[in-house]
C-alpha positions as a printed Julia matrix, in Angstrom:
381×3 Matrix{Float64}:
 231.96   20.83  37.07
 233.56   19.98  33.71
 231.59   18.39  30.85
 233.52   15.16  31.38
 232.63   15.12  35.08
 228.96   15.83  34.35
 228.9    13.05  31.8
 230.47   10.58  34.25
 228.09   11.67  37.03
 225.06   11.26  34.8
 226.28    7.87  33.62
 226.8     6.59  37.18
 223.43    8.0   38.26
 221.74    6.33  35.31
 223.31    3.01  36.26
 222.1     3.43  39.82
 218.53    4.22  38.81
 218.39    1.47  36.21
 219.88   -1.02  38.66
 217.24   -0.2   41.28
 214.33   -0.73  38.91
 215.83   -3.85  37.43
 216.15   -5.23  40.95
 212.5    -4.61  41.78
 211.58   -8.01  40.35
 215.03   -9.61  40.1
 214.19  -12.75  42.03
 210.96  -13.05  40.11
 212.88  -12.76  36.84
 215.47  -15.36  37.81
 212.79  -17.74  39.05
 210.85  -17.74  35.78
 213.99  -17.85  33.67
 215.1   -20.96  35.54
 211.62  -22.44  35.29
 211.47  -21.96  31.52
 214.98  -23.35  31.1
 214.18  -26.54  33.01
 211.18  -27.1   30.74
 213.33  -27.38  27.63
 215.4   -25.21  25.33
 213.88  -23.25  22.47
 214.79  -24.72  19.08
 212.79  -23.11  16.31
 214.14  -25.51  13.72
 212.79  -28.54  15.56
 209.4   -27.41  16.82
 206.66  -25.19  15.48
 206.31  -22.51  18.17
 208.54  -24.29  20.71
 207.56  -21.64  23.27
 204.07  -23.16  23.36
 205.51  -26.61  23.93
 207.57  -25.29  26.83
 204.71  -23.26  28.29
 202.35  -26.23  28.05
 204.85  -28.25  30.02
 204.96  -25.51  32.67
 201.17  -25.64  32.9
 201.28  -29.42  33.4
 204.32  -29.8   35.64
 204.5   -26.54  37.63
 201.0   -25.07  37.6
 199.41  -28.54  37.8
 196.63  -27.24  35.57
 196.67  -29.1   32.24
 193.39  -27.32  31.46
 195.45  -24.21  30.62
 197.43  -25.86  27.84
 197.11  -24.47  24.33
 197.07  -26.04  20.91
 198.02  -23.85  17.99
 198.93  -24.25  14.35
 198.08  -21.53  11.85
 195.87  -19.63  14.33
 198.87  -18.25  16.23
 200.09  -15.32  14.16
 203.17  -13.17  14.95
 203.38   -9.58  13.77
 205.28   -6.37  14.52
 204.1    -2.83  15.08
 205.78    0.49  15.79
 205.27    2.86  18.72
 205.04    6.66  18.54
 208.73    6.93  19.49
 209.85    4.48  16.82
 210.34    1.3   18.88
 209.55   -1.96  17.08
 207.31   -4.19  19.22
 206.86   -7.93  18.73
 203.18   -8.85  18.87
 201.19  -12.04  18.48
 197.53  -12.87  18.03
 195.72  -16.08  18.85
 192.71  -16.4   16.56
 190.03  -18.43  18.28
 187.43  -17.52  15.67
 188.24  -15.45  12.54
 184.69  -14.08  12.59
 184.78  -13.06  16.25
 184.77   -9.37  17.07
 185.65  -10.08  20.72
 189.26   -9.59  21.78
 191.32   -9.76  24.95
 194.5    -7.67  25.13
 196.81   -9.15  27.78
 199.89   -7.37  29.21
 202.72   -9.37  30.78
 204.73   -8.62  33.92
 208.23   -7.15  34.28
 210.84   -9.63  33.02
 208.1   -11.72  31.36
 207.1   -12.02  27.72
 204.04  -12.33  25.51
 203.6   -16.09  25.99
 203.0   -15.61  29.72
 200.37  -13.0   28.83
 198.77  -15.42  26.36
 198.47  -18.21  28.92
 197.08  -15.82  31.52
 194.28  -15.02  29.07
 193.76  -18.71  28.23
 190.34  -19.1   29.99
 188.77  -16.48  27.72
 189.56  -18.5   24.61
 186.76  -20.8   25.8
 184.38  -17.85  25.51
 185.33  -17.2   21.89
 187.7   -14.29  22.43
 190.66  -13.76  20.15
 193.81  -12.8   22.07
 196.38  -10.09  21.36
 199.66  -10.1   23.28
 203.0    -8.37  22.81
 206.46   -8.03  24.35
 207.08   -4.73  26.09
 210.22   -2.93  24.95
 213.34   -4.49  26.53
 211.44   -7.78  26.83
 211.12  -10.87  24.66
 211.6   -10.18  20.98
 210.82   -6.47  21.06
 213.43   -3.8   20.47
 215.64   -2.74  23.4
 215.97    0.84  24.65
 218.27    2.51  27.19
 216.11    2.39  30.31
 213.73    0.24  32.31
 210.87    2.61  33.16
 208.23    0.46  34.92
 205.4     1.87  32.78
 206.53    5.37  31.85
 207.69    4.32  28.35
 205.91    0.97  28.26
 202.55    2.75  28.1
 203.53    3.77  24.56
 203.71    0.08  23.66
 200.23   -0.48  25.09
 198.78    2.49  23.21
 200.36    1.32  19.96
 198.95   -2.19  20.44
 195.45   -0.84  21.01
 195.72    1.39  17.96
 196.94   -1.53  15.82
 194.07   -3.75  16.97
 191.5    -1.01  16.36
 192.76   -0.23  12.86
 193.21   -3.84  11.73
 190.32   -5.71  13.38
 187.8    -3.12  14.65
 186.6    -5.14  17.68
 183.1    -4.74  19.06
 184.25   -5.88  22.49
 187.64   -5.66  24.19
 188.65   -7.07  27.56
 191.94   -6.0   29.12
 194.23   -8.04  31.36
 197.39   -6.8   33.07
 199.82   -8.47  35.46
 202.17   -6.58  37.8
 203.97   -4.02  35.59
 201.51   -4.92  32.85
 198.71   -4.22  35.31
 200.11   -0.8   36.17
 200.73    0.04  32.51
 197.15   -0.95  31.67
 195.74    1.12  34.54
 197.98    4.1   33.79
 197.15    4.05  30.09
 193.37    4.01  30.49
 193.32    6.94  32.91
 196.08    9.11  31.46
 194.78    8.67  27.91
 191.17    8.25  28.92
 189.63   10.04  25.94
 191.86    8.19  23.48
 190.9     4.8   24.93
 187.18    5.63  24.93
 186.98    4.77  21.21
 188.18    1.19  21.69
 184.97   -0.5   22.93
 186.59   -1.72  26.15
 183.94   -3.52  28.2
 185.89   -4.94  31.15
 189.37   -5.36  32.64
 191.25   -7.66  35.02
 194.14   -6.31  37.07
 196.42   -8.92  38.66
 198.99   -7.9   41.31
 199.5    -4.37  40.02
 201.11   -1.39  41.8
 199.3     1.95  41.93
 202.29    4.28  41.73
 206.05    4.18  41.45
 206.32    5.55  44.98
 204.18    2.83  46.58
 206.18    0.23  44.66
 209.48    1.59  45.97
 208.18    1.83  49.54
 207.02   -1.79  49.34
 210.41   -2.84  47.94
 212.14   -1.13  50.85
 209.8    -2.69  53.43
 210.26   -6.21  52.05
 213.86   -6.33  50.85
 215.77   -3.27  52.05
 214.53   -2.48  55.56
 218.02   -3.06  57.0
 219.66   -0.88  54.37
 217.29    2.07  54.19
 216.06    3.63  57.44
 212.33    4.34  57.52
 213.21    7.92  58.45
 215.04    8.3   55.13
 212.56    6.49  52.88
 210.88    9.65  51.59
 214.12   11.42  50.77
 215.6     8.31  49.15
 212.59    7.75  46.92
 212.41   11.4   45.89
 216.1    11.35  45.02
 215.73    8.19  42.94
 212.75    9.62  41.06
 214.53   12.94  40.49
 217.52   11.1   39.01
 215.27    8.99  36.78
 213.52   12.1   35.49
 216.87   13.68  34.6
 218.24   10.54  32.98
 215.18    9.41  31.0
 213.52   12.78  30.34
 210.22   11.25  31.48
 207.86   12.47  34.19
 208.18    9.77  36.83
 206.1    11.82  39.27
 203.16   11.21  36.95
 203.35    7.44  37.5
 200.42    7.48  39.9
 197.1     5.92  38.94
 195.3     7.12  42.06
 195.52   10.83  41.32
 193.64   10.45  38.04
 190.55    9.26  39.9
 190.37   12.66  41.57
 189.45   14.17  38.18
 186.6    13.55  35.75
 187.08   10.48  33.59
 185.0    10.17  30.45
 185.35    6.41  30.14
 184.86    3.96  33.01
 184.27    0.23  32.63
 183.98   -2.55  35.23
 187.23   -3.9   36.64
 188.2    -7.05  38.52
 191.1    -6.44  40.92
 193.04   -9.31  42.45
 196.08   -9.64  44.66
 197.55  -11.68  47.53
 198.23  -10.39  51.02
 201.7   -11.94  51.15
 202.89  -10.49  47.82
 206.56   -9.57  48.28
 206.85   -7.79  44.91
 203.9    -5.38  44.75
 201.75   -3.96  47.6
 198.36   -5.69  47.87
 196.83   -2.64  49.54
 197.24   -0.74  46.26
 194.5    -2.98  44.85
 192.35   -2.32  47.91
 192.93    1.41  47.6
 192.04    1.47  43.91
 188.86   -0.53  44.54
 187.76    2.18  46.97
 188.83    5.0   44.63
 186.92    3.48  41.72
 183.77    2.86  43.76
 182.76    6.48  43.11
 182.94    5.85  39.35
 182.07    2.16  38.92
 179.63    0.05  40.93
 180.28   -3.16  38.98
 183.88   -3.71  40.14
 184.97   -6.81  42.01
 188.0    -7.49  44.18
 189.58  -10.78  45.23
 192.4   -10.87  47.79
 194.0   -14.2   48.68
 195.79  -14.73  51.97
 198.38  -16.82  50.15
 199.45  -16.78  46.51
 202.91  -16.02  45.17
 203.16  -12.91  42.99
 201.04  -13.37  39.83
 200.54  -17.06  40.54
 196.85  -17.2   41.4
 196.22  -19.47  38.43
 198.63  -21.96  40.0
 197.61  -21.77  43.65
 193.91  -20.98  43.19
 192.98  -22.18  39.72
 189.35  -23.05  40.41
 188.29  -19.92  42.25
 190.32  -17.56  40.06
 188.94  -18.85  36.76
 185.4   -19.11  38.15
 185.48  -15.51  39.42
 186.95  -14.22  36.15
 184.38  -15.89  33.93
 181.46  -14.98  36.16
 182.68  -11.37  36.18
 182.83  -11.34  32.38
 179.37  -12.9   32.23
 177.94  -10.22  34.48
 178.87   -7.68  31.81
 178.4    -9.67  28.6
 175.39  -11.7   29.82
 175.79  -15.07  28.09
 175.01  -17.76  30.67
 175.18  -20.65  28.2
 178.63  -19.69  26.9
 179.94  -19.25  30.46
 178.57  -22.62  31.53
 180.21  -24.32  28.55
 183.52  -22.56  29.23
 183.55  -23.55  32.9
 182.82  -27.15  31.98
 185.57  -27.19  29.35
 188.03  -25.81  31.93
 187.14  -28.55  34.42
 185.12  -26.4   36.79
 181.77  -27.81  37.91
 179.37  -27.26  40.8
 180.92  -30.06  42.86
 184.39  -28.52  42.65
 183.02  -25.07  43.42
 181.18  -26.41  46.47
 183.99  -28.61  47.83
 187.25  -27.08  46.67
 186.61  -23.37  46.32
 189.09  -22.48  49.04
 192.19  -24.34  47.92
 194.51  -26.13  50.31
 196.91  -23.21  50.86
 194.23  -20.69  51.68
 193.24  -19.59  55.17
 190.83  -16.87  54.17
 189.74  -15.08  51.01
 188.47  -11.53  50.8
 185.99  -11.06  47.96
 183.6    -8.2   47.23
 181.2    -7.9   44.31
 180.05   -4.29  44.09
 177.11   -5.22  41.89
 175.53   -7.23  44.69
 175.97   -4.33  47.08
 174.39   -2.03  44.53
 171.36   -4.3   44.25
 170.97   -4.2   48.0
 170.98   -0.43  47.88
 174.33    0.0   49.62
């Protein structure tokens, strides 16, 4: 094959691989783009942080949870940092208390941006946490690169963010939050670079609608969207071919994108994790969260898992605001042990005992699966 033919073949293969991974969350991307557009155009000359104005409107009109709105003036601070491979990442910090040494690092989903990550972490502002968010490469205001890699390159952005936070603020306590691709990138980073992350004082993490490996993500995509196009007999071969092409095109080890395998080895740093998903998720497989909960049970007995029967992908704060926020804050309190602060935060977010007793299972829910490993541990299980 001539050099020209090889070049054309590689180019077409690259387009195919990139197209597949861009399509993983295409409908999700279009949905949120349309949603943000209907809530008003961004005009930085007219509004101070117009993104907040638009996101607040989404919280009021779409989420129906005005409690999640944010007010910000000089406490919302943009900044940039650089990754190990020279990509410039757009970051932002929300300073709840300049003297606080507690931080939440929140990672957004594929096709999202840092403002979605900020609003996902909104409940923890009531507990005095400062928030750090950033746009993954090829997202928001961060620098673009050649490929969408679903975590393989994005983990470099996460590592650089953690390094920046450690060097500039030296937190005593860090909580992590990750949604969908952000959830995978968070999970992948803490196990692949376990020793590196052990110096960051991470106390807890929340994983929302993540996928455990690139292979389980692709199988789920086939089962939901492509079952008439890809025979189940050819799924294995098709996935292996896609991954092989991505390895050749990106020079990254896509076979390593598997969180589960790392729990077969010794991990120096383990901290409690709250896993959540919905059974009807058509973007990521909910059983990956179940599987990870079981895998981690050998290492951590303070994990919790919450599986809703119904909740659109990464929309638990919309469909199940009361239970989601209550479970999150009670999980954090189990580790940090500040009952008074948690009670104040719940009250500020509109969650009281009457709501918990009467509206814990919201109107769309048939059944909720919830396990608190700490309670099982106390019972000697």
